[in-house]
Short mmCIF file of C-alpha atoms in Angstrom, two decimals:
data_model
loop_
_atom_site.label_atom_id
_atom_site.label_comp_id
_atom_site.label_asym_id
_atom_site.label_seq_id
_atom_site.Cartn_x
_atom_site.Cartn_y
_atom_site.Cartn_z
CA MET A 10 -7.50 -14.02 -11.85
CA SER A 11 -9.64 -11.39 -10.22
CA LEU A 12 -8.64 -11.13 -6.70
CA PRO A 13 -8.39 -8.30 -4.21
CA ASP A 14 -4.92 -6.59 -4.19
CA ASN A 15 -4.02 -8.17 -0.61
CA SER A 16 -4.91 -11.58 -1.83
CA LEU A 17 -2.87 -11.28 -4.96
CA TRP A 18 0.13 -9.89 -2.86
CA GLU A 19 -0.18 -12.88 -0.52
CA ASN A 20 -0.10 -15.28 -3.50
CA VAL A 21 2.80 -13.36 -5.12
CA LEU A 22 4.85 -13.95 -1.86
CA ALA A 23 4.15 -17.61 -2.10
CA GLY A 24 5.51 -17.59 -5.68
CA ASP A 25 2.34 -17.66 -7.69
CA GLU A 26 3.21 -16.55 -11.21
CA ARG A 27 -0.45 -15.96 -12.22
CA ALA A 28 -0.98 -13.79 -9.43
CA PHE A 29 2.09 -11.80 -10.19
CA GLU A 30 0.89 -11.39 -13.52
CA ALA A 31 -2.65 -10.17 -12.49
CA LEU A 32 -1.18 -7.87 -9.89
CA PHE A 33 0.81 -6.31 -12.74
CA ARG A 34 -2.12 -5.84 -14.88
CA GLN A 35 -4.04 -4.57 -12.13
CA GLN A 36 -1.79 -1.95 -11.06
CA TYR A 37 -0.18 -0.95 -14.39
CA PRO A 38 -2.56 1.79 -15.60
CA ALA A 39 -2.37 3.57 -12.28
CA LEU A 40 1.34 3.30 -11.87
CA TYR A 41 1.91 4.34 -15.37
CA GLY A 42 -0.20 7.50 -14.95
CA TYR A 43 1.65 8.35 -11.85
CA GLY A 44 5.03 7.47 -13.46
CA LEU A 45 4.33 9.56 -16.50
CA ARG A 46 3.40 12.66 -14.50
CA LEU A 47 6.42 12.20 -12.38
CA THR A 48 8.94 12.02 -15.44
CA GLY A 49 7.12 13.45 -18.47
CA ASP A 50 8.71 10.63 -20.25
CA GLU A 51 6.65 7.59 -21.56
CA GLU A 52 9.59 5.24 -21.87
CA MET A 53 11.16 6.03 -18.59
CA ALA A 54 7.85 5.55 -16.83
CA LYS A 55 7.30 2.12 -18.56
CA ASP A 56 10.90 0.94 -17.85
CA GLY A 57 10.68 2.09 -14.09
CA ILE A 58 7.43 -0.09 -13.63
CA GLN A 59 9.02 -3.00 -15.55
CA GLU A 60 12.23 -2.87 -13.22
CA LEU A 61 10.01 -2.29 -10.20
CA PHE A 62 8.13 -5.62 -10.83
CA GLN A 63 11.14 -7.52 -11.72
CA ARG A 64 12.72 -6.53 -8.52
CA LEU A 65 9.50 -7.42 -6.51
CA TRP A 66 9.57 -10.91 -8.07
CA GLN A 67 13.25 -11.49 -7.50
CA ARG A 68 12.93 -10.28 -3.72
CA ARG A 69 9.49 -11.78 -2.95
CA ALA A 70 10.93 -14.08 -0.44
CA ARG A 71 12.22 -11.19 1.63
CA LEU A 72 9.02 -8.98 1.21
CA GLY A 73 6.40 -9.05 4.00
CA GLN A 74 2.63 -8.87 4.23
CA LEU A 75 0.76 -5.70 3.70
CA ALA A 76 -1.96 -4.23 5.61
CA GLU A 77 -5.52 -4.10 4.01
CA GLY A 78 -5.39 -1.30 1.25
CA ALA A 79 -1.73 -0.95 1.51
CA VAL A 80 -0.58 -2.67 -1.76
CA ARG A 81 -1.24 0.12 -4.21
CA PRO A 82 0.31 2.88 -1.92
CA TYR A 83 3.20 0.55 -1.43
CA LEU A 84 3.83 0.19 -5.12
CA PHE A 85 3.46 4.03 -5.79
CA LYS A 86 6.20 4.50 -3.30
CA ALA A 87 8.50 1.93 -4.69
CA LEU A 88 7.92 3.35 -8.18
CA ARG A 89 8.79 6.76 -6.92
CA HIS A 90 12.02 5.46 -5.59
CA GLN A 91 12.68 3.50 -8.65
CA LEU A 92 12.36 6.37 -10.90
CA ALA A 93 14.58 8.58 -8.76
CA ASN A 94 17.14 5.81 -8.91
CA ASP A 95 16.97 5.68 -12.70
CA ALA A 96 17.02 9.50 -13.00
CA ARG A 97 20.25 9.64 -10.84
CA ALA A 98 21.71 6.90 -12.97
CA HIS A 99 20.94 8.74 -16.15
CA THR A 100 22.35 11.95 -14.93
CA ARG A 101 25.86 10.23 -13.79
CA ARG A 102 25.85 8.60 -17.41
CA ALA A 103 25.22 12.12 -19.00
CA GLY A 104 27.54 13.94 -16.64
CA TRP A 105 25.00 16.54 -15.32
CA HIS A 106 26.15 17.99 -12.08
CA THR A 107 23.10 20.34 -11.02
CA ALA A 108 21.47 19.36 -7.72
CA TYR A 109 18.06 18.68 -9.12
CA ALA A 110 19.12 16.96 -12.33
CA ALA A 111 19.55 13.88 -10.11
CA GLU A 112 15.86 13.91 -9.12
CA LEU A 113 12.55 13.32 -11.14
CA ALA A 114 11.30 15.91 -13.69
CA ALA A 115 11.25 19.47 -12.41
CA ASP A 116 7.52 19.71 -13.06
CA PHE A 117 4.85 17.20 -12.04
CA HIS A 118 2.92 17.11 -15.54
CA TYR A 119 -0.56 17.72 -16.06
CA SER A 120 -2.56 18.14 -19.29
CA PRO A 121 -6.09 19.29 -19.63
CA GLU A 122 -7.12 15.75 -20.85
CA ASP A 123 -6.13 14.54 -17.24
CA PHE A 124 -9.53 16.13 -16.28
CA LEU A 125 -12.91 14.90 -16.68
CA ILE A 126 -14.20 18.34 -17.32
CA ALA A 127 -11.79 18.83 -20.22
CA GLN A 128 -14.62 18.40 -22.88
CA GLU A 129 -16.74 21.06 -21.02
CA LEU A 130 -13.99 23.68 -21.26
CA SER A 131 -13.10 26.19 -24.03
CA GLU A 132 -9.68 26.38 -25.24
CA ALA A 133 -9.08 29.53 -23.29
CA GLN A 134 -10.43 27.86 -20.17
CA ARG A 135 -8.01 24.98 -20.68
CA VAL A 136 -5.22 27.35 -20.84
CA GLN A 137 -6.34 29.08 -17.73
CA LEU A 138 -6.51 25.75 -15.89
CA LEU A 139 -2.90 24.85 -16.77
CA GLN A 140 -1.76 28.30 -15.81
CA ALA A 141 -3.44 27.90 -12.44
CA LEU A 142 -1.82 24.47 -11.94
CA ALA A 143 1.58 26.00 -12.74
CA GLN A 144 1.03 28.37 -9.74
CA LEU A 145 1.40 25.13 -7.48
CA SER A 146 4.75 23.88 -6.46
CA ASN A 147 5.96 20.42 -7.76
CA ARG A 148 4.99 18.60 -4.57
CA GLN A 149 1.65 20.45 -4.43
CA ARG A 150 0.78 19.17 -7.83
CA GLU A 151 1.92 15.70 -6.78
CA ALA A 152 -0.12 15.77 -3.75
CA ILE A 153 -3.26 16.84 -5.73
CA TYR A 154 -2.74 14.00 -8.24
CA LEU A 155 -2.44 11.21 -5.42
CA LYS A 156 -5.43 12.72 -3.52
CA PHE A 157 -8.03 13.46 -6.30
CA PHE A 158 -7.00 11.19 -9.07
CA ASP A 159 -5.80 8.17 -7.21
CA GLY A 160 -8.04 8.62 -4.25
CA PHE A 161 -5.41 8.08 -1.59
CA ALA A 162 -6.02 9.15 2.12
CA TYR A 163 -3.54 11.67 3.60
CA ASP A 164 -1.61 9.16 5.56
CA ARG A 165 -0.97 7.10 2.35
CA ILE A 166 0.07 10.28 0.50
CA ALA A 167 2.37 11.09 3.31
CA ASP A 168 3.93 7.81 3.07
CA ILE A 169 4.31 7.93 -0.60
CA MET A 170 5.96 11.38 -0.62
CA GLY A 171 7.88 11.00 2.65
CA LEU A 172 5.96 13.49 4.66
CA ASN A 173 4.08 13.37 7.83
CA PRO A 174 0.19 13.20 7.56
CA GLN A 175 -0.29 17.01 8.66
CA SER A 176 1.98 18.08 5.90
CA ALA A 177 0.10 16.05 3.35
CA ARG A 178 -3.09 17.84 4.64
CA ASN A 179 -1.53 21.33 4.41
CA LEU A 180 -0.27 20.63 0.92
CA ILE A 181 -3.85 19.82 -0.34
CA TYR A 182 -5.42 22.73 1.55
CA GLN A 183 -2.80 25.33 0.04
CA SER A 184 -3.38 23.76 -3.46
CA LEU A 185 -6.91 24.35 -3.42
CA HIS A 186 -6.59 27.62 -1.99
CA VAL A 187 -4.21 28.58 -4.75
CA LEU A 188 -6.41 27.07 -7.38
CA ARG A 189 -9.42 28.95 -6.22
CA GLN A 190 -7.45 32.13 -6.38
CA HIS A 191 -6.32 31.81 -10.01
CA LEU A 192 -9.22 30.10 -11.64
CA PRO A 193 -12.43 31.77 -13.02
CA PRO A 194 -15.37 31.00 -11.05
CA ALA A 195 -16.87 28.94 -13.86
CA VAL A 196 -13.65 26.59 -14.17
CA TRP A 197 -13.28 26.32 -10.46
CA LEU A 198 -16.88 25.08 -10.00
CA LEU A 199 -16.38 22.70 -12.76
CA LEU A 200 -13.31 21.37 -11.05
CA LEU A 201 -15.25 21.02 -7.87
CA SER A 202 -17.76 19.01 -9.54
CA GLN A 203 -15.03 16.64 -10.52
CA TRP A 204 -13.70 16.52 -7.03
CA ALA A 205 -17.01 17.07 -5.16
CA LEU A 206 -16.74 14.31 -2.57
CA GLN A 207 -13.01 15.00 -1.73
CA VAL A 208 -13.31 18.86 -1.83
CA ARG A 209 -16.43 19.36 -0.04
CA LEU A 210 -14.90 20.09 3.28
CA PHE A 211 -12.40 22.48 1.92
CA PHE A 212 -14.93 24.16 -0.14
CA ASN A 213 -16.85 24.73 3.20
CA VAL A 214 -13.99 26.41 4.60
CA PHE A 215 -13.33 28.65 1.73
CA THR A 216 -16.91 29.87 1.33
CA ASN A 217 -16.83 30.57 5.22
CA ASN A 218 -13.66 32.90 4.63
#
C-alpha cells in the first residue's frame, strides 16, 4: 500500500490493519535512525519503535486527525517521549539516581558514515568532523540532525524538541557557526555541499561577517 502519510494515518484511525503496517514500514527507517542517535543503543531504539506503534494501534480510537505533513513529526515527538520513558524505567530498575540518568543518552550520537561526504574524507578529516560535532551541545546536535538529515522545518523541530520556533532557529544558527569555526575549510565546504539548500542562507550570513 503506497499512500501519503496523512491518508495512511486516516485509514489507521479507521482500524485498517494494512494501512497500519504500511505506515510502520514507511516510517521505520527514519524513526530508527533518530532513535538510534538519541539512545546509542540499537535494541532500545527498536523496542521503543515497537512499543510506540503498539500504543498507537491500541489507542487509535482516541487519536485525532493530523494536519498535512504532520504525521512524521508527530511520530518523532512520540518516539522521543517513548524512549525517555523507557530510559526512566530502566534507571529505576537499575537503581541509578543521577539527574540525567533518567533521560536519554548523554550524547546525540553521530558517526562519519552518517554523512554523504564520508567517502570523500580522509581518516584525519573524519576525526576532525567528529571533533567539531563534539563541540556542539546535545540539543544542538539533535537540532542539526532533525533539520539536515530529516528535513524538518523549524516549527516541526521546535514541536519535537519542546522548544519555540525561534529557539530552534537559534540552535541551528549557533551550531553552524560552531562547526564553521572548528572545521578546516575543505571539510566545511564539503559539509556545505551536502547541506547546500538548507544552509545557503546561513552561509550568506557567515560570509558577510
